[in-house]
């Protein structure tokens, strides 16, 4: 079910990692994007085959992380962090605002398929709480007014301004993007020398007790 382009990208990603297990998260990102924003079972099976990993391992990783979705989701996924630092700065009220504005509860999708609302654990932006990840971008210091603006703009197919520090990354998860997609010029960068595995010195044979 994965497109040739997605399979090719996964093969490229694998070359950047010491083993296929460590390439699994970016590979799942590629598969998810290619499969229309979520991970059907067939896509996970193909990733498992491509990386030569047990399907159970791929499934366990896909179900562990909140950025992978196992059922169809809305065009825009709003994930509000409600861990303590964000909670102390009003994250639960922000969740309520999104619920009211969208007319859905947590883990629900609006009838027009435009939005899915979720709450997630800390996204490592506690200093700019309350915050949410929307699609692949971070939105920080969210207020009630901001909720309205975000939903209105996304509903019109526009992109609301998001956190500047994330803009430098052109997405919160650059790992699955090509250098060209990230706008990084790597032409002058010398590739790192290959890692040479040091042989472990042979252990001396134990001497016989006299
Ligand atoms: S607690 Fe919300 S980003 Fe850390």
mmCIF file of C-alpha atoms and ligand atoms in Angstrom, residues 80-87 91 120-132 138, ligand 1:
data_model
loop_
_atom_site.group_PDB
_atom_site.id
_atom_site.type_symbol
_atom_site.label_atom_id
_atom_site.label_comp_id
_atom_site.label_asym_id
_atom_site.label_seq_id
_atom_site.Cartn_x
_atom_site.Cartn_y
_atom_site.Cartn_z
ATOM 1 C CA UNK A 80 -2.985 19.872 23.770
ATOM 2 C CA UNK A 81 -0.384 19.100 26.430
ATOM 3 C CA UNK A 82 -2.024 18.707 29.830
ATOM 4 C CA UNK A 83 0.974 17.601 31.895
ATOM 5 C CA UNK A 84 1.478 19.556 35.150
ATOM 6 C CA UNK A 85 3.488 22.612 33.952
ATOM 7 C CA UNK A 86 0.986 23.219 31.138
ATOM 8 C CA UNK A 87 -1.872 22.295 33.500
ATOM 9 C CA UNK A 91 -4.058 23.803 29.689
ATOM 10 C CA UNK A 120 -1.002 14.474 25.237
ATOM 11 C CA UNK A 121 1.823 14.321 27.751
ATOM 12 C CA UNK A 122 4.679 16.839 27.942
ATOM 13 C CA UNK A 123 5.983 17.914 24.535
ATOM 14 C CA UNK A 124 9.128 19.531 25.971
ATOM 15 C CA UNK A 125 7.995 23.122 25.571
ATOM 16 C CA UNK A 126 7.010 23.688 29.222
ATOM 17 C CA UNK A 127 8.639 27.147 29.278
ATOM 18 C CA UNK A 128 6.018 28.422 26.831
ATOM 19 C CA UNK A 129 2.996 26.705 28.391
ATOM 20 C CA UNK A 130 0.176 26.196 27.733
ATOM 21 C CA UNK A 131 1.015 24.715 24.381
ATOM 22 C CA UNK A 132 -0.280 22.331 21.755
ATOM 23 C CA UNK A 138 4.096 23.842 17.999
HETATM 24 S S1 LIG B 1 4.243 20.176 30.418
HETATM 25 FE FE1 LIG B 1 3.418 20.855 28.585
HETATM 26 S S2 LIG B 1 5.127 20.956 27.289
HETATM 27 FE FE2 LIG B 1 5.920 20.196 29.125
#
